[in-house]
C-alpha positions as CSV (number, residue, x, y, z in Angstrom):
1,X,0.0,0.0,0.0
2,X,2.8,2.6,0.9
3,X,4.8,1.4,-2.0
4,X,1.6,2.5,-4.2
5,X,1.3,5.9,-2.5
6,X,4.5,6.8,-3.2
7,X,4.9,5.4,-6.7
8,X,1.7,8.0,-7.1
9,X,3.0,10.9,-5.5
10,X,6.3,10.3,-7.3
11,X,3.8,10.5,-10.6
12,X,2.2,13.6,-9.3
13,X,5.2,14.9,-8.6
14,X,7.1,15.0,-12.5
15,X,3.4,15.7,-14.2
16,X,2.9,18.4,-12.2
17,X,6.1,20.0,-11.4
18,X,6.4,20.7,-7.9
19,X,9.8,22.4,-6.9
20,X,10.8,24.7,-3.7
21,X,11.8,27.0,-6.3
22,X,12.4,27.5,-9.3
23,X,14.5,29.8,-11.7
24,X,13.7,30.6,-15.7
25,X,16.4,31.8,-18.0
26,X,14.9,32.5,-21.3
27,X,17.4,34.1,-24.2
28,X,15.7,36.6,-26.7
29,X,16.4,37.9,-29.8
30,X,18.6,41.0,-29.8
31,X,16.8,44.0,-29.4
32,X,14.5,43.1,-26.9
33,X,14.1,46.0,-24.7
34,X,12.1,44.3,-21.8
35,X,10.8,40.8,-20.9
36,X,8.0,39.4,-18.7
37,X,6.9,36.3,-17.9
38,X,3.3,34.7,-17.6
39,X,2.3,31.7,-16.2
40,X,1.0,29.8,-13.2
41,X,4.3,30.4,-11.6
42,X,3.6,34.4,-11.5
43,X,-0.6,33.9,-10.7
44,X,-1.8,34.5,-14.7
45,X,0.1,37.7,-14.6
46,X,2.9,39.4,-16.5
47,X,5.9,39.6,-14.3
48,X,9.2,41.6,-15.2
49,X,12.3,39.5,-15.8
50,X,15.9,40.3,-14.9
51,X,17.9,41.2,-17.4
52,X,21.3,39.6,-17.5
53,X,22.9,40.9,-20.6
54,X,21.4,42.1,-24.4
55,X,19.7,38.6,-25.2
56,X,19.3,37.1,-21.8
57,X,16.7,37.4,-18.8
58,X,16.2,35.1,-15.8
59,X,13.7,35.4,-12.8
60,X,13.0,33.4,-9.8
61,X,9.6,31.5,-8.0
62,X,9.4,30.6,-4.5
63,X,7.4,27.6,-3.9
64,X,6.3,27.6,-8.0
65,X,4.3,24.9,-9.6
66,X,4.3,24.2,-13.0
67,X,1.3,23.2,-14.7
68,X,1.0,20.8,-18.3
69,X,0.1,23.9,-20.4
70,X,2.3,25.7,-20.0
71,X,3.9,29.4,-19.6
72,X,4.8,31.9,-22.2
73,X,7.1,35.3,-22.5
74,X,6.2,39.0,-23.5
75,X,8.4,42.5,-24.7
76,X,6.1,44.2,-22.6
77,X,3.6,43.7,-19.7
78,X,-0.3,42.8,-20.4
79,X,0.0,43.3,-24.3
80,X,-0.6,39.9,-26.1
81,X,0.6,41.3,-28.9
82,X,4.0,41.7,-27.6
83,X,4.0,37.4,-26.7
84,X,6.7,34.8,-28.3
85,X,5.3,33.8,-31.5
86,X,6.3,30.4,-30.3
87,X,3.2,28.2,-29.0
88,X,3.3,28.2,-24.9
89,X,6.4,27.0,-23.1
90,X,5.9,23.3,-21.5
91,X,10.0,22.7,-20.8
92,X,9.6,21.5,-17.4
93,X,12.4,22.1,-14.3
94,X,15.7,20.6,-14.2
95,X,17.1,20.6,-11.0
96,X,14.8,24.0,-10.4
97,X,15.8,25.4,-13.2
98,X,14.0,26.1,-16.5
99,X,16.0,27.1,-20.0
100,X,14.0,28.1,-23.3
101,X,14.9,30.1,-26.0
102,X,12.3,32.6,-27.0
103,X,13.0,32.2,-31.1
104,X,10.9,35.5,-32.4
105,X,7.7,37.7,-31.1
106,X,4.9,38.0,-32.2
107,X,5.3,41.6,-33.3
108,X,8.4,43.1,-32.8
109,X,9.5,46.0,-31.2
110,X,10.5,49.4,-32.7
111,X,14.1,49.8,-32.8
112,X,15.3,52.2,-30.0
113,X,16.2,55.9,-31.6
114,X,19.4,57.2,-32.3
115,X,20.5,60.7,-31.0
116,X,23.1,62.9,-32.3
117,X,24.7,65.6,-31.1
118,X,27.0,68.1,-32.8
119,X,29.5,70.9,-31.8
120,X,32.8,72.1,-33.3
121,X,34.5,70.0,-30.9
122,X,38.1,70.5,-29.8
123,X,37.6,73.8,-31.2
124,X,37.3,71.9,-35.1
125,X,34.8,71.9,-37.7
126,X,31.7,70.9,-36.5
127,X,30.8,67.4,-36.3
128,X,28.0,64.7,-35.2
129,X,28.6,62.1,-32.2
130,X,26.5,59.4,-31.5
131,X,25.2,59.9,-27.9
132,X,24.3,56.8,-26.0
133,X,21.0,55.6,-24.6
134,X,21.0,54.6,-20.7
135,X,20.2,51.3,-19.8
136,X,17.4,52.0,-17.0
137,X,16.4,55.9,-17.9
138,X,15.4,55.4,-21.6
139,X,14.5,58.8,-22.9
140,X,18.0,59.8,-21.6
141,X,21.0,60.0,-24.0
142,X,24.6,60.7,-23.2
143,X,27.5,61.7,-24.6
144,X,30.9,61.3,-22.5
145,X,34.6,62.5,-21.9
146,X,34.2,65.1,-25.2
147,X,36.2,68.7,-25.9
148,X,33.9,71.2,-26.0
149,X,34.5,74.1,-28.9
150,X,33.2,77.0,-27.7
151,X,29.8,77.2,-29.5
152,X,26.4,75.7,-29.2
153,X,25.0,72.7,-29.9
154,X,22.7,71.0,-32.3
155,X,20.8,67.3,-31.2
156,X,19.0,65.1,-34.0
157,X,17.9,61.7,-34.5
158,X,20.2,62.0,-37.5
159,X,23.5,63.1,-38.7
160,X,21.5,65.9,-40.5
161,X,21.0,69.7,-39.6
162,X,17.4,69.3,-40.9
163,X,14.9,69.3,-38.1
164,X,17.8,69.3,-35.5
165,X,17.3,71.1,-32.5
166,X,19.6,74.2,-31.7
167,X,20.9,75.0,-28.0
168,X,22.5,78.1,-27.6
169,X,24.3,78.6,-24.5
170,X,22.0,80.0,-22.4
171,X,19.6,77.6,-23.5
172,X,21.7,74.7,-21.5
173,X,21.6,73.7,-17.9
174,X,25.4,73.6,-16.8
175,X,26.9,72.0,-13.6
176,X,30.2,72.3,-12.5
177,X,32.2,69.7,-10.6
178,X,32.9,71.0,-7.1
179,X,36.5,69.7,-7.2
180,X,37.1,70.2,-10.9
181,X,39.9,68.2,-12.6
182,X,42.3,70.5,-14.4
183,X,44.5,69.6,-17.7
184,X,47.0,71.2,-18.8
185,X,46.0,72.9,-21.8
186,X,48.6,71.8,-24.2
187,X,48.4,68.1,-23.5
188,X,44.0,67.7,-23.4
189,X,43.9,66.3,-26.9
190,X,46.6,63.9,-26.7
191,X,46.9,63.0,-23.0
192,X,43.8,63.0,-21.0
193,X,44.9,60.9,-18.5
194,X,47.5,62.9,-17.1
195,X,45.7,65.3,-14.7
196,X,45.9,67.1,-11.6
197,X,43.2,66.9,-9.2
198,X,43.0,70.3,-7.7
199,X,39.8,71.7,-7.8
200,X,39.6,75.7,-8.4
201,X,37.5,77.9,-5.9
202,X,34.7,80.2,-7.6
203,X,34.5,78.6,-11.1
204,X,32.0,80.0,-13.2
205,X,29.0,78.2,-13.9
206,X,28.8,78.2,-17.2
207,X,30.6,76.0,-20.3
208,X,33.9,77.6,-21.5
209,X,35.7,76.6,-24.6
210,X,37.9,73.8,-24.3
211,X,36.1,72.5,-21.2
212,X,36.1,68.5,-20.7
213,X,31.8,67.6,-20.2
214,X,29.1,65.1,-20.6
215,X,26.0,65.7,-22.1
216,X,22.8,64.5,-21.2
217,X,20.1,64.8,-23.4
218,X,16.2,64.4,-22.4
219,X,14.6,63.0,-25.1
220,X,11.1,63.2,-23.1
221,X,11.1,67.1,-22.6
222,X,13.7,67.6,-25.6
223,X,16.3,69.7,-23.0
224,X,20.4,69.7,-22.6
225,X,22.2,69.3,-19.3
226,X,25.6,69.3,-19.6
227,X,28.5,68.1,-16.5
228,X,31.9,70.0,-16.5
229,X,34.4,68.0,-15.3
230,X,37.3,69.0,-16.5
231,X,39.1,72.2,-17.6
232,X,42.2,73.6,-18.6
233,X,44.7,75.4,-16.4
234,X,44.9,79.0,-17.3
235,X,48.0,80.0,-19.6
236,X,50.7,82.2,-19.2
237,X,52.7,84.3,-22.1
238,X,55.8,84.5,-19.7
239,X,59.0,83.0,-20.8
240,X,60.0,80.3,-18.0
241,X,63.9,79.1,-17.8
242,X,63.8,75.6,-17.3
243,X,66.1,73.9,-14.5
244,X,68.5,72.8,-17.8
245,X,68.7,76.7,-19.0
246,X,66.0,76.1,-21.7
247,X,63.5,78.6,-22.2
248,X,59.9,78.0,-23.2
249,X,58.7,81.1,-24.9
250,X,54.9,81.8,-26.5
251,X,52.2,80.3,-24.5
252,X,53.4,78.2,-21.9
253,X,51.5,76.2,-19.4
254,X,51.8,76.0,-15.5
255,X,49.7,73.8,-13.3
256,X,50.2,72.1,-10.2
257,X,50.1,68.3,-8.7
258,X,50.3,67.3,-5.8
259,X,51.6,70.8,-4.7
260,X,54.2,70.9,-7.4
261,X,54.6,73.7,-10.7
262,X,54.7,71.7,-13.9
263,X,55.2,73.3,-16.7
264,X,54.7,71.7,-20.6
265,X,57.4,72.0,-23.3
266,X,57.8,69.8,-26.6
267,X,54.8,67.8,-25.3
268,X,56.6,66.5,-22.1
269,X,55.6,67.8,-19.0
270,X,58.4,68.5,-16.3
271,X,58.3,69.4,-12.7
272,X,60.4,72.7,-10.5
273,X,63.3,69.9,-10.2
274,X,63.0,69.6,-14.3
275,X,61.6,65.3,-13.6
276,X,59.4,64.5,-15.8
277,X,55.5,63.3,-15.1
C-alpha cells in the first residue's frame, strides 16, 4: 500500500512539477528592450524578468508549480501582442531550473532611436557624435569625456542639420564639478589621462571653450544638461627658464600636482626639479 502511494506521489510529482523553487532563463532575440513572464508560476500575470545581458533574462519562483500547459514570455507587460510567436512553453524544471529560447515575437518591437549631437569639438569643424541611450532611464541620452569648442549645440535623430534642435548657450543647464579636474592645456587632446586633481574655488557656472563635459540629453522634454568635469589650467605668455637653461617662450602652461609647478614644453611635461610626469 505505501509502495503505491509513493509510486503515485512520485507520478504527481514530474506531471505536475512541484519544486521549492524555481528559476527561468529565457534568451531573446537581440533588441528586446524588456521581458516578462506569464504563467502559473507568477498567478496569470505578467511579471518583469531580470535582465542579465542584451539577449538574456532570468527570474526566480518561490514555492512555483508548473502546470502541463504551459507558460509563455512577452516584450512588454499585459499586451498579447507583444508574446513569443512560439506556442506556450511546457520545458519543465531541471534541478529547479527552467532554459528556453524565445526564437521570435509575435510583433516586434520598434528599434530604440538614435541621437546625435554636434559641436565644433576640440575647437574643429563641427561634427555629429553618436550619444548613448541609458540602460534604465530610456528617454536619456549621453554623450561622455568630449572637448567642448566654444559654440552651441545642435541634437537630432540624425546626422542631419534638418529638423535638428539648436541649444545656444543660455539655452543649457550647466553644472560644474565641485573639485574640478584640471588639464594642462597643451596636452588635453593627446593625454587626458595625465591630470591634476586640484579643484579651483569660484569657477564660473557656465561652459567655456575647451572645457572637458558630458551631455545629457532628455529625449522626453527635448532639454540639454551638460557636466563639466574638467578644464584647462589658465595660460601664461611668460618665458619660463627651465632647470637645464631652456626657455619656453609663446604660450606656456603651468599647473600644479600634488603641490608641485609643472610646466609643458615639446609635449613633455616636467616638474620645478625639471623630472618629468
Amino acid at each position: 500500500m505505501l509502495k503505491k502511494i509513493f509510486s503515485l506521489f512520485a507520478a504527481l510529482t514530474l506531471s505536475v512539477g512541484l519544486w521549492a523553487g524555481i528559476t527561468v532563463n529565457v534568451t531573446v532575440p537581440a533588441g528586446t528592450p524588456a521581458c516578462y513572464f506569464y504563467g502559473e508560476m507568477s498567478g496569470n500575470t505578467f511579471v518583469e524578468m531580470t535582465k542579465v545581458d542584451e539577449t538574456h533574462y532570468t527570474t526566480t519562483f518561490d514555492q512555483a508549480t508548473t502546470i502541463g500547459w504551459g507558460y509563455l514570455f512577452a516584450w512588454e507587460a499585459d499586451n498579447w501582442n507583444t508574446k513569443n510567436a512560439e506556442d506556450y512553453f511546457t520545458v519543465e524544471p531541471v534541478n529547479g531550473v527552467i532554459n528556453v529560447e524565445v526564437k521570435a515575437w509575435g510583433t516586434n518591437p520598434a528599434p530604440a532611436p538614435k541621437y546625435y549631437a554636434k559641436n565644433n569639438w576640440d575647437g574643429g569643424e563641427w561634427t555629429w557624435k553618436e550619444m548613448t541611450q541609458d540602460t534604465e532611464k530610456k528617454d536619456i541620452y549621453t554623450l561622455n569625456n568630449v572637448v567642448f569648442g566654444g559654440e552651441g549645440f545642435k541634437i537630432n535623430t540624425k546626422e542631419d542639420d534638418t529638423d535638428a534642435l539648436d541649444f545656444n548657450l543660455e539655452d543649457i543647464e550647466v553644472v560644474v564639478s565641485e573639485r574640478i579636474i584640471i588639464l594642462p592645456r597643451a596636452t588635453q587632446r593627446q593625454e587626458r589621462s595625465m591630470h591634476a586633481p586640484n579643484s579651483l574655488e569660484n569657477q564660473p557656472q557656465k561652459l567655456l571653450p575647451d572645457d572637458i563635459v558630458q551631455l545629457f540629453f532628455n529625449a522626453a522634454d527635448s532639454t540639454l544638461k551638460v557636466n563639466v568635469f574638467g578644464r584647462p589650467a589658465a595660460p601664461t605668455t611668460s618665458i619660463v627658464t627651465l632647470p637645464n637653461e631652456e626657455k619656453v617662450g609663446g604660450e606656456v602652461v603651468k599647473f600644479f600636482h600634488n603641490g608641485q609647478l609643472y610646466i609643458r614644453k615639446d609635449e613633455k611635461t616636467y616638474n620645478a626639479l625639471g623630472a618629468g610626469l
